[in-house]
XYZ file of C-alpha atoms in Angstrom:
415
model
C 112.249 133.687 98.195
C 113.766 130.416 99.318
C 116.026 128.093 97.390
C 113.035 125.777 96.882
C 111.505 128.433 94.634
C 114.297 127.990 92.087
C 114.325 124.978 89.763
C 117.236 122.680 90.512
C 118.619 119.620 88.800
C 117.405 116.359 90.279
C 120.053 114.782 92.497
C 121.396 111.461 91.264
C 119.879 108.416 92.942
C 122.181 106.133 94.917
C 123.985 103.504 92.858
C 124.016 99.744 93.350
C 121.225 97.440 94.431
C 119.822 99.805 97.004
C 116.675 97.770 97.607
C 118.649 94.637 98.460
C 120.991 96.638 100.708
C 118.100 98.086 102.712
C 116.447 94.675 102.988
C 119.680 93.218 104.327
C 120.256 96.087 106.753
C 116.773 95.657 108.219
C 116.741 91.815 108.051
C 113.561 92.117 106.014
C 112.057 88.724 105.285
C 110.158 90.159 102.330
C 113.512 90.947 100.681
C 114.193 93.720 98.198
C 110.610 93.536 96.912
C 109.393 94.509 100.387
C 111.471 97.687 100.251
C 110.200 98.396 96.736
C 106.644 98.023 98.006
C 107.250 100.659 100.679
C 108.541 103.090 98.072
C 105.680 102.339 95.697
C 103.045 102.991 98.341
C 104.698 106.229 99.426
C 105.009 107.285 95.778
C 101.305 106.752 95.124
C 99.747 107.696 98.471
C 102.299 109.757 100.382
C 102.785 111.683 102.522
C 101.540 109.067 104.988
C 101.436 108.576 108.692
C 103.768 105.703 109.561
C 100.935 103.568 110.942
C 98.999 103.956 107.670
C 102.070 103.018 105.675
C 102.555 99.887 107.805
C 98.965 98.853 107.234
C 99.178 99.347 103.472
C 102.382 97.338 103.075
C 101.150 94.651 105.528
C 104.240 94.808 107.741
C 104.705 95.378 111.489
C 105.120 98.986 112.509
C 108.676 98.517 113.926
C 109.795 96.910 110.675
C 108.429 99.756 108.564
C 110.019 102.236 110.945
C 113.409 100.582 110.415
C 112.980 100.663 106.634
C 112.010 104.318 106.815
C 115.170 105.152 108.785
C 117.370 103.423 106.217
C 115.644 105.161 103.325
C 115.906 108.514 105.083
C 119.636 107.923 105.550
C 119.868 107.312 101.808
C 117.939 110.556 101.203
C 115.073 108.740 99.452
C 112.476 109.575 102.106
C 111.978 112.730 104.075
C 109.980 113.474 107.174
C 107.701 116.425 107.597
C 103.965 116.069 107.455
C 104.305 112.295 107.219
C 106.475 109.866 105.263
C 107.124 111.226 101.773
C 109.578 110.824 98.907
C 112.388 113.318 98.668
C 113.495 114.758 95.332
C 116.049 111.948 95.137
C 113.347 109.454 96.029
C 111.088 110.703 93.235
C 113.952 110.324 90.781
C 114.642 106.817 92.068
C 110.960 105.900 91.802
C 110.890 107.138 88.234
C 114.159 105.635 86.996
C 114.426 102.445 89.047
C 110.786 101.532 89.707
C 109.237 102.959 86.553
C 106.841 105.185 88.498
C 105.703 108.727 88.118
C 105.597 109.622 91.803
C 102.898 111.930 93.081
C 104.188 115.353 94.050
C 103.907 116.032 97.770
C 101.346 118.613 98.727
C 102.641 121.864 100.215
C 103.105 121.587 103.960
C 100.865 123.625 106.160
C 101.590 124.474 109.747
C 99.896 122.086 112.132
C 98.443 119.942 109.371
C 98.453 116.166 109.882
C 99.507 113.804 107.095
C 96.629 113.186 104.759
C 95.011 109.783 105.085
C 95.968 107.202 102.466
C 93.860 107.027 99.353
C 92.701 103.533 100.184
C 91.035 102.185 97.063
C 87.867 100.155 97.608
C 88.187 96.439 96.985
C 86.998 95.426 93.555
C 85.829 91.925 94.408
C 83.112 89.751 92.949
C 80.147 91.551 91.488
C 78.931 93.062 88.259
C 79.336 96.725 89.184
C 82.448 98.307 87.705
C 84.615 100.740 89.610
C 83.887 104.249 88.234
C 87.452 104.399 86.917
C 86.763 101.394 84.689
C 83.302 102.197 83.359
C 84.509 104.529 80.541
C 86.894 101.783 79.341
C 84.182 99.150 78.902
C 83.101 100.020 75.310
C 86.684 99.686 74.032
C 87.123 96.364 75.813
C 83.816 95.062 74.486
C 84.717 96.135 70.952
C 87.974 94.212 71.197
C 86.309 91.015 72.442
C 83.654 91.233 69.714
C 86.474 90.901 67.182
C 87.754 87.705 68.789
C 88.387 84.355 67.063
C 86.484 81.137 67.603
C 87.036 79.426 70.933
C 89.308 76.374 70.840
C 87.934 74.123 73.563
C 90.805 71.656 73.109
C 93.008 74.348 74.665
C 90.484 74.928 77.479
C 89.775 78.381 76.117
C 86.921 80.188 77.849
C 87.417 83.959 77.502
C 86.274 86.062 80.428
C 83.873 88.968 80.067
C 85.011 92.483 79.264
C 84.118 93.569 82.796
C 86.227 90.792 84.328
C 89.263 91.592 82.183
C 89.160 95.237 83.286
C 88.560 94.354 86.933
C 91.444 91.893 86.869
C 93.808 94.533 85.459
C 92.571 96.992 88.083
C 93.141 94.430 90.844
C 96.738 94.146 89.652
C 97.038 97.923 89.855
C 95.623 97.945 93.379
C 98.216 95.340 94.373
C 101.074 97.490 93.059
C 101.625 95.069 90.180
C 101.046 97.358 87.200
C 102.908 100.672 87.137
C 106.569 100.233 86.293
C 106.342 96.452 86.470
C 107.711 93.817 84.110
C 104.638 91.656 83.488
C 104.357 88.275 81.789
C 101.011 86.750 80.776
C 101.000 82.987 80.263
C 98.227 82.479 77.736
C 95.831 85.320 76.984
C 92.517 84.153 75.555
C 91.064 86.591 78.145
C 92.779 89.571 76.447
C 94.108 90.721 79.812
C 96.922 92.442 77.931
C 94.413 94.746 76.247
C 92.688 95.409 79.568
C 96.061 96.270 81.108
C 96.696 98.712 78.278
C 93.348 100.418 78.838
C 93.642 100.571 82.640
C 97.279 101.662 82.572
C 96.409 104.444 80.149
C 93.481 105.658 82.230
C 95.494 105.677 85.453
C 98.824 106.867 83.993
C 100.336 103.659 85.366
C 102.089 101.976 82.421
C 104.062 98.789 83.014
C 107.732 98.852 82.153
C 107.326 95.716 80.061
C 104.422 93.499 79.057
C 104.935 90.165 77.309
C 102.360 87.547 76.285
C 103.131 83.880 75.602
C 100.255 82.308 73.669
C 99.968 79.044 71.725
C 96.985 79.947 69.514
C 97.912 81.886 66.318
C 94.365 83.222 66.030
C 94.566 84.667 69.549
C 97.933 86.265 68.791
C 96.461 87.917 65.691
C 93.506 89.104 67.768
C 95.830 90.675 70.348
C 97.830 92.339 67.562
C 94.669 93.967 66.241
C 93.671 95.030 69.748
C 97.078 96.541 70.493
C 96.895 98.633 67.329
C 93.325 99.701 68.096
C 94.195 101.133 71.519
C 97.758 102.196 70.591
C 99.375 100.087 73.295
C 102.578 98.264 72.402
C 103.576 94.967 74.020
C 105.387 91.753 73.094
C 103.442 88.779 71.735
C 105.290 85.484 71.391
C 103.993 82.174 70.043
C 104.790 79.547 72.661
C 103.620 76.142 73.868
C 103.762 76.091 77.675
C 104.871 72.458 77.554
C 108.209 73.915 76.442
C 110.419 75.860 78.872
C 110.102 79.613 78.972
C 112.371 81.054 76.250
C 115.835 81.529 77.679
C 115.839 85.267 76.962
C 112.777 85.693 79.220
C 113.852 83.614 82.218
C 114.203 85.637 85.397
C 113.199 88.813 83.586
C 109.835 89.598 85.213
C 108.446 90.620 88.585
C 104.736 89.942 87.904
C 103.071 86.945 86.233
C 99.382 86.423 85.497
C 97.749 83.313 84.075
C 94.342 81.712 83.539
C 95.603 78.164 82.876
C 93.907 74.907 81.821
C 91.191 73.730 84.175
C 93.235 70.770 85.461
C 95.668 70.538 88.359
C 98.544 69.306 86.132
C 97.859 72.136 83.686
C 97.638 74.716 86.446
C 100.849 73.473 88.081
C 102.702 73.541 84.750
C 101.643 77.100 83.871
C 102.481 78.358 87.367
C 105.863 76.581 87.240
C 106.588 78.324 83.927
C 105.668 81.605 85.592
C 108.207 80.915 88.325
C 110.823 80.288 85.624
C 110.181 83.772 84.285
C 110.166 85.587 87.641
C 113.258 87.175 89.100
C 114.696 85.566 92.215
C 113.577 86.573 95.690
C 110.444 86.721 97.835
C 107.446 89.006 97.435
C 106.974 88.884 93.650
C 103.392 88.627 92.433
C 101.689 85.803 90.552
C 97.975 86.170 89.752
C 96.207 82.872 89.161
C 92.681 82.664 87.775
C 91.131 79.259 88.332
C 87.804 77.551 88.826
C 85.848 77.903 92.060
C 86.411 74.588 93.833
C 84.965 72.333 96.482
C 86.862 72.310 99.819
C 88.720 69.071 99.007
C 89.681 70.231 95.520
C 90.701 73.616 96.902
C 92.985 71.843 99.367
C 94.586 69.923 96.461
C 95.124 73.218 94.642
C 96.747 74.803 97.677
C 98.950 71.731 98.149
C 100.252 72.086 94.585
C 100.980 75.766 95.141
C 102.741 74.993 98.421
C 104.914 72.421 96.639
C 106.029 75.215 94.325
C 106.940 77.397 97.308
C 104.247 80.017 96.702
C 102.300 81.765 99.463
C 98.647 82.690 99.052
C 98.141 86.351 99.831
C 94.513 86.634 98.825
C 91.750 84.460 97.358
C 88.723 86.079 95.746
C 85.980 83.501 95.064
C 83.771 84.060 92.009
C 85.781 87.124 90.978
C 85.970 86.086 87.318
C 82.997 85.832 84.989
C 83.223 83.772 81.801
C 81.036 83.684 78.742
C 79.471 80.239 78.549
C 82.219 78.391 80.451
C 79.950 75.675 81.796
C 82.921 73.683 83.071
C 83.535 76.561 85.483
C 79.904 77.292 86.194
C 80.701 80.540 84.303
C 82.603 81.909 87.331
C 86.039 81.428 88.831
C 88.338 82.688 91.538
C 91.285 85.069 91.404
C 94.205 84.053 93.625
C 97.001 86.486 94.434
C 100.234 84.622 95.176
C 103.670 85.742 96.301
C 107.050 84.132 95.871
C 109.009 83.089 98.958
C 112.602 82.145 99.681
C 111.532 78.537 98.932
C 109.909 79.204 95.553
C 111.296 76.918 92.849
C 110.253 75.701 89.397
C 110.775 71.920 89.278
C 110.646 71.826 85.466
C 112.938 74.782 84.781
C 114.501 74.316 81.362
C 112.715 71.010 80.739
C 110.014 69.952 78.291
C 106.778 68.557 79.794
C 105.095 65.847 77.744
C 102.194 64.943 80.027
C 98.512 65.691 79.558
C 97.406 69.133 80.748
C 94.077 69.939 79.061
C 90.662 68.735 80.187
C 90.028 66.736 77.020
C 93.338 64.927 77.446
C 92.889 64.057 81.106
C 89.142 63.418 81.070
C 88.380 62.381 77.488
C 84.715 62.025 76.584
C 83.396 60.186 73.566
C 80.237 61.726 72.189
C 78.266 60.856 69.116
C 76.478 63.356 66.901
C 73.774 62.466 64.358
C 73.662 64.405 61.119
C 70.198 65.967 60.738
C 70.353 65.528 56.980
C 71.451 61.896 56.544
C 71.446 60.461 60.125
C 75.136 59.474 59.966
C 76.640 59.108 63.464
C 80.071 60.690 63.986
C 82.160 60.064 67.140
C 83.686 63.203 68.646
C 86.403 63.281 71.313
C 90.015 64.072 72.126
C 91.222 60.736 70.699
C 88.962 60.783 67.617
C 89.527 62.114 64.127
C 87.114 64.952 65.023
C 87.908 66.378 68.447
C 85.096 68.912 69.008
C 81.551 69.589 67.840
C 82.769 72.987 66.608
C 85.259 71.224 64.325
C 82.548 68.849 63.088
C 80.198 71.732 62.285
C 82.929 73.533 60.387
C 84.049 70.461 58.413
C 80.555 69.105 57.816
C 79.176 65.600 57.910
C 81.715 63.101 56.528
C 78.877 61.411 54.599
C 76.866 64.258 53.080
C 78.646 67.482 54.071
C 75.739 68.980 56.041
C 76.550 71.181 59.040
C 73.699 70.583 61.500
C 73.838 67.818 64.123
C 72.085 66.386 67.163
C 73.966 64.937 70.082
C 73.006 61.352 70.962
C 72.576 60.536 74.655
C 72.375 56.891 75.702
C 70.782 55.875 72.425
C 68.097 58.548 72.747
C 67.759 61.652 70.669
C 69.634 64.510 72.311
C 69.192 68.221 72.229
C 70.088 70.030 69.056
C 73.775 70.667 68.489
C 73.296 72.668 65.330
């Protein structure tokens, strides 16, 4: 019987900012997050051949080799049938990265490292990954309990399938397990999808916080969290205001589906940067409309101004229920921070227009079917949306059914 047959206390992980030290020792441009990515991939997929590890972390083979040597010196990695976590490395992954590392398989003489469990891409399409299919009824039940859509806030909740696929995409990118995640606005209920996916994959985030302006949405998320027994922070917040001081620099992943305007998008992303810790390689997931080439270039220019690098763009990844302004689909963009990432509005209030109705106001008139009274509806009117008019009723007779008027002609029914 060898000493490995006897249970031993886990060795203490090295102290200090080990990730930053390794990044400095290897001159790693990806910074400490690059080292963390190596450990995360090894924890989930190891033992790995070095070439497979390099491909998964998207770094040159010599660079990954140098990182491996440093981590082996620190007793976090060990070499045998491929690159694998040591006992100290598993403890570090658990305590410092919030991961439950996979146990290495017993070594067999002459056996090669097992190939990485490369997960298939979950891009545009209606077919759910088999992992997600059992979660769909719970997600659908949550969305069915949702409040009315507030179009003045550019709300257009995504489908249950999209919410789950988006959470799974975050998991595939190493942005779920053990991560500190901030959601800027959550009419999509991504927080609930994260809870379901994290539970199914045993990949819980270390922290999940939602900033949301709509009280009805916050109440909806509270009900959903109780229903699936998944605890997370929900904070009422207007994104025109700076990120609360207690949250600044406290996250390593941000996700947002912002207003459908460039100023709104830039503001929400800038607030996300406020909340992210310093350094390159941190993730920001941006859901936005599919765009024409010229508009897409404008979007990329705004992101470049903020110092963010596009890692991946997935056209038509998101599906929305009745979001005609988006054509009912939108893209998912995976961004990474760089050494030049900066939030120009950090700590400052923004008083400009950010929502579609504010930037592109439309005046529409609706005729009451009961008394023919015409009521103007628009962002700068007493009644801002047809939904509000239906709820309040005709100002003349109180009826709730209307027809939209187009160019003096009778329009299609709005009731």
